[in-house]
GROMACS .gro file of C-alpha atoms in nm:
model
  178
    1SER     CA    1  -0.704  -3.359   4.072
    2LYS     CA    2  -0.765  -3.391   3.696
    3ASP     CA    3  -1.144  -3.387   3.755
    4LEU     CA    4  -1.142  -3.072   3.970
    5ILE     CA    5  -1.265  -2.747   3.817
    6ILE     CA    6  -1.346  -2.406   3.958
    7ARG     CA    7  -1.710  -2.298   3.936
    8CYS     CA    8  -1.791  -1.930   3.951
    9TYR     CA    9  -2.159  -1.852   4.016
   10THR     CA   10  -2.278  -1.500   3.943
   11ASP     CA   11  -2.615  -1.341   4.015
   12ALA     CA   12  -2.795  -1.011   4.064
   13ASP     CA   13  -3.129  -0.899   4.187
   14PHE     CA   14  -3.293  -0.630   3.975
   15ALA     CA   15  -3.356  -0.302   4.161
   16GLY     CA   16  -3.355  -0.480   4.495
   17CYS     CA   17  -3.277  -0.171   4.704
   18LYS     CA   18  -3.607   0.002   4.784
   19GLU     CA   19  -3.436   0.339   4.843
   20THR     CA   20  -3.205   0.364   4.542
   21GLY     CA   21  -3.339   0.105   4.298
   22ARG     CA   22  -2.988  -0.038   4.269
   23SER     CA   23  -2.920  -0.407   4.222
   24THR     CA   24  -2.701  -0.630   4.434
   25THR     CA   25  -2.415  -0.831   4.286
   26GLY     CA   26  -2.363  -1.178   4.427
   27GLY     CA   27  -2.092  -1.427   4.350
   28PHE     CA   28  -1.978  -1.764   4.477
   29LEU     CA   29  -1.665  -1.959   4.390
   30LYS     CA   30  -1.611  -2.326   4.464
   31LEU     CA   31  -1.376  -2.609   4.376
   32SER     CA   32  -1.590  -2.880   4.219
   33GLY     CA   33  -1.543  -3.240   4.115
   34PRO     CA   34  -1.719  -3.578   4.122
   35TYR     CA   35  -1.668  -3.604   4.501
   36THR     CA   36  -1.578  -3.243   4.576
   37SER     CA   37  -1.775  -2.928   4.646
   38PHE     CA   38  -1.552  -2.693   4.843
   39PRO     CA   39  -1.640  -2.323   4.891
   40LEU     CA   40  -1.353  -2.087   4.809
   41ASP     CA   41  -1.483  -1.730   4.796
   42ALA     CA   42  -1.798  -1.520   4.791
   43ILE     CA   43  -1.900  -1.163   4.723
   44SER     CA   44  -2.210  -0.953   4.788
   45LYS     CA   45  -2.209  -0.586   4.697
   46LYS     CA   46  -2.457  -0.320   4.600
   47GLN     CA   47  -2.400  -0.203   4.242
   48THR     CA   48  -2.283   0.156   4.200
   49CYS     CA   49  -2.549   0.257   3.945
   50THR     CA   50  -2.912   0.174   3.885
   51ALA     CA   51  -2.951  -0.091   3.615
   52ALA     CA   52  -3.216  -0.044   3.347
   53SER     CA   53  -3.294  -0.416   3.307
   54THR     CA   54  -3.231  -0.760   3.455
   55PRO     CA   55  -2.978  -0.853   3.181
   56GLU     CA   56  -2.788  -0.532   3.259
   57ALA     CA   57  -2.779  -0.605   3.634
   58GLU     CA   58  -2.674  -0.966   3.565
   59THR     CA   59  -2.400  -0.864   3.320
   60VAL     CA   60  -2.262  -0.603   3.562
   61ALA     CA   61  -2.260  -0.870   3.834
   62ALA     CA   62  -2.085  -1.119   3.605
   63PHE     CA   63  -1.814  -0.864   3.521
   64HIS     CA   64  -1.738  -0.784   3.885
   65VAL     CA   65  -1.752  -1.144   4.010
   66PHE     CA   66  -1.542  -1.268   3.719
   67LYS     CA   67  -1.286  -0.989   3.760
   68ASN     CA   68  -1.257  -1.004   4.139
   69ILE     CA   69  -1.280  -1.375   4.224
   70GLY     CA   70  -1.305  -1.584   3.907
   71MET     CA   71  -0.998  -1.481   3.709
   72PRO     CA   72  -0.763  -1.452   4.011
   73ALA     CA   73  -0.859  -1.808   4.108
   74LEU     CA   74  -0.741  -1.940   3.770
   75ASP     CA   75  -0.382  -1.827   3.834
   76LEU     CA   76  -0.379  -1.967   4.187
   77TYR     CA   77  -0.525  -2.303   4.092
   78ASP     CA   78  -0.297  -2.340   3.789
   79THR     CA   79  -0.017  -2.349   4.045
   80LEU     CA   80  -0.194  -2.559   4.308
   81LEU     CA   81  -0.326  -2.821   4.066
   82GLY     CA   82  -0.007  -2.827   3.858
   83ARG     CA   83  -0.201  -2.781   3.534
   84ASN     CA   84  -0.422  -2.531   3.354
   85ALA     CA   85  -0.729  -2.498   3.574
   86GLN     CA   86  -1.077  -2.490   3.419
   87LEU     CA   87  -1.330  -2.223   3.516
   88GLY     CA   88  -1.702  -2.279   3.471
   89VAL     CA   89  -1.896  -1.952   3.481
   90MET     CA   90  -2.247  -2.036   3.595
   91GLU     CA   91  -2.517  -1.786   3.494
   92ASP     CA   92  -2.891  -1.827   3.544
   93ASN     CA   93  -2.991  -1.541   3.313
   94GLN     CA   94  -2.990  -1.658   2.951
   95ALA     CA   95  -2.960  -1.306   2.806
   96ALA     CA   96  -2.654  -1.228   3.022
   97ALA     CA   97  -2.490  -1.560   2.924
   98ILE     CA   98  -2.545  -1.481   2.554
   99ILE     CA   99  -2.404  -1.129   2.598
  100MET     CA  100  -2.093  -1.270   2.771
  101LYS     CA  101  -2.037  -1.517   2.488
  102SER     CA  102  -2.115  -1.286   2.194
  103CYS     CA  103  -2.025  -0.936   2.320
  104LYS     CA  104  -2.328  -0.808   2.130
  105SER     CA  105  -2.602  -0.607   2.295
  106PRO     CA  106  -2.710  -0.273   2.152
  107ALA     CA  107  -2.923  -0.226   2.464
  108LEU     CA  108  -2.609  -0.241   2.683
  109ARG     CA  109  -2.372  -0.026   2.479
  110HIS     CA  110  -2.373   0.229   2.764
  111LEU     CA  111  -2.220  -0.008   3.022
  112ASP     CA  112  -1.865   0.118   2.984
  113ARG     CA  113  -1.972   0.479   3.029
  114VAL     CA  114  -2.234   0.439   3.302
  115GLN     CA  115  -2.143   0.124   3.496
  116ARG     CA  116  -1.767   0.117   3.422
  117VAL     CA  117  -1.807  -0.236   3.289
  118SER     CA  118  -1.619  -0.347   2.978
  119LEU     CA  119  -1.822  -0.595   2.775
  120SER     CA  120  -1.525  -0.653   2.547
  121TRP     CA  121  -1.300  -0.749   2.843
  122LEU     CA  122  -1.566  -0.985   2.976
  123HIS     CA  123  -1.613  -1.137   2.631
  124GLN     CA  124  -1.238  -1.181   2.577
  125CYS     CA  125  -1.206  -1.361   2.910
  126CYS     CA  126  -1.501  -1.586   2.826
  127GLN     CA  127  -1.334  -1.680   2.494
  128ARG     CA  128  -1.031  -1.828   2.670
  129PRO     CA  129  -1.014  -2.208   2.627
  130GLU     CA  130  -1.010  -2.271   3.002
  131VAL     CA  131  -1.333  -2.073   3.058
  132GLN     CA  132  -1.678  -2.214   2.985
  133VAL     CA  133  -1.992  -2.002   3.030
  134GLN     CA  134  -2.290  -2.218   3.119
  135CYS     CA  135  -2.653  -2.118   3.153
  136ILE     CA  136  -2.805  -2.296   3.453
  137ASN     CA  137  -3.151  -2.326   3.609
  138SER     CA  138  -3.223  -2.073   3.882
  139GLU     CA  139  -3.266  -2.358   4.132
  140LYS     CA  140  -2.895  -2.437   4.089
  141GLU     CA  141  -2.778  -2.075   4.131
  142SER     CA  142  -2.548  -2.079   4.435
  143ALA     CA  143  -2.505  -1.700   4.435
  144ASP     CA  144  -2.877  -1.639   4.508
  145ILE     CA  145  -2.807  -1.633   4.881
  146PHE     CA  146  -2.591  -1.321   4.834
  147THR     CA  147  -2.855  -1.119   4.646
  148LYS     CA  148  -3.204  -1.204   4.768
  149PRO     CA  149  -3.402  -1.216   5.091
  150PHE     CA  150  -3.551  -1.551   5.191
  151LEU     CA  151  -3.886  -1.556   5.368
  152GLU     CA  152  -3.954  -1.931   5.346
  153SER     CA  153  -3.743  -2.167   5.555
  154GLU     CA  154  -3.730  -2.434   5.281
  155LYS     CA  155  -3.581  -2.187   5.033
  156TRP     CA  156  -3.331  -2.064   5.293
  157THR     CA  157  -3.227  -2.423   5.370
  158HIS     CA  158  -3.185  -2.492   4.996
  159ALA     CA  159  -2.976  -2.174   4.953
  160THR     CA  160  -2.745  -2.259   5.244
  161ARG     CA  161  -2.696  -2.614   5.116
  162MET     CA  162  -2.601  -2.478   4.773
  163ILE     CA  163  -2.297  -2.309   4.932
  164ASN     CA  164  -2.222  -2.600   5.172
  165HIS     CA  165  -2.316  -2.399   5.478
  166VAL     CA  166  -2.452  -2.632   5.741
  167VAL     CA  167  -2.542  -2.591   6.107
  168VAL     CA  168  -2.305  -2.799   6.318
  169SER     CA  169  -2.581  -2.907   6.560
  170THR     CA  170  -2.772  -3.056   6.263
  171LEU     CA  171  -2.466  -3.263   6.169
  172LEU     CA  172  -2.413  -3.373   6.530
  173ALA     CA  173  -2.779  -3.473   6.566
  174ALA     CA  174  -2.761  -3.674   6.243
  175SER     CA  175  -2.444  -3.856   6.354
  176VAL     CA  176  -2.590  -3.940   6.697
  177SER     CA  177  -2.908  -4.087   6.547
  178ALA     CA  178  -2.713  -4.295   6.293
   0.00000   0.00000   0.00000
């Protein structure tokens, strides 16, 4: 259990709704370790305001995912693991990751007023010793499945595997042929 950490993936599409121009927040939480990848929670929700940029949509998503599933998991897993749990916040947008770490973005100073998102709260949480913000490649973004449509079967298969969602008949067919 000493190698287990919680990974919190956060993502947003920019202006994905054709009617309103609003973005969608996506989040995925899993327990992760050398031999462990166990899904714990997920979220997909249309944002309440139209974002002006991709970093804004991503930062709003990070705030809501972190607040609603990331931070509550820390308290629970402190108890379950019998130690201070570690939380890796996985972000595929470099600008959003920098904003979370530094709390500096003149372009997003309106977030508290317009989106009801506190950059200072997000920054303070990300400064805690048990929280590590990591910028990841988009191909490793597990929360993509909660924000984007998939038109190609290979990309859909990749997205479902990222969250450990498998079709039982595929597993049964593989075990029969083995």
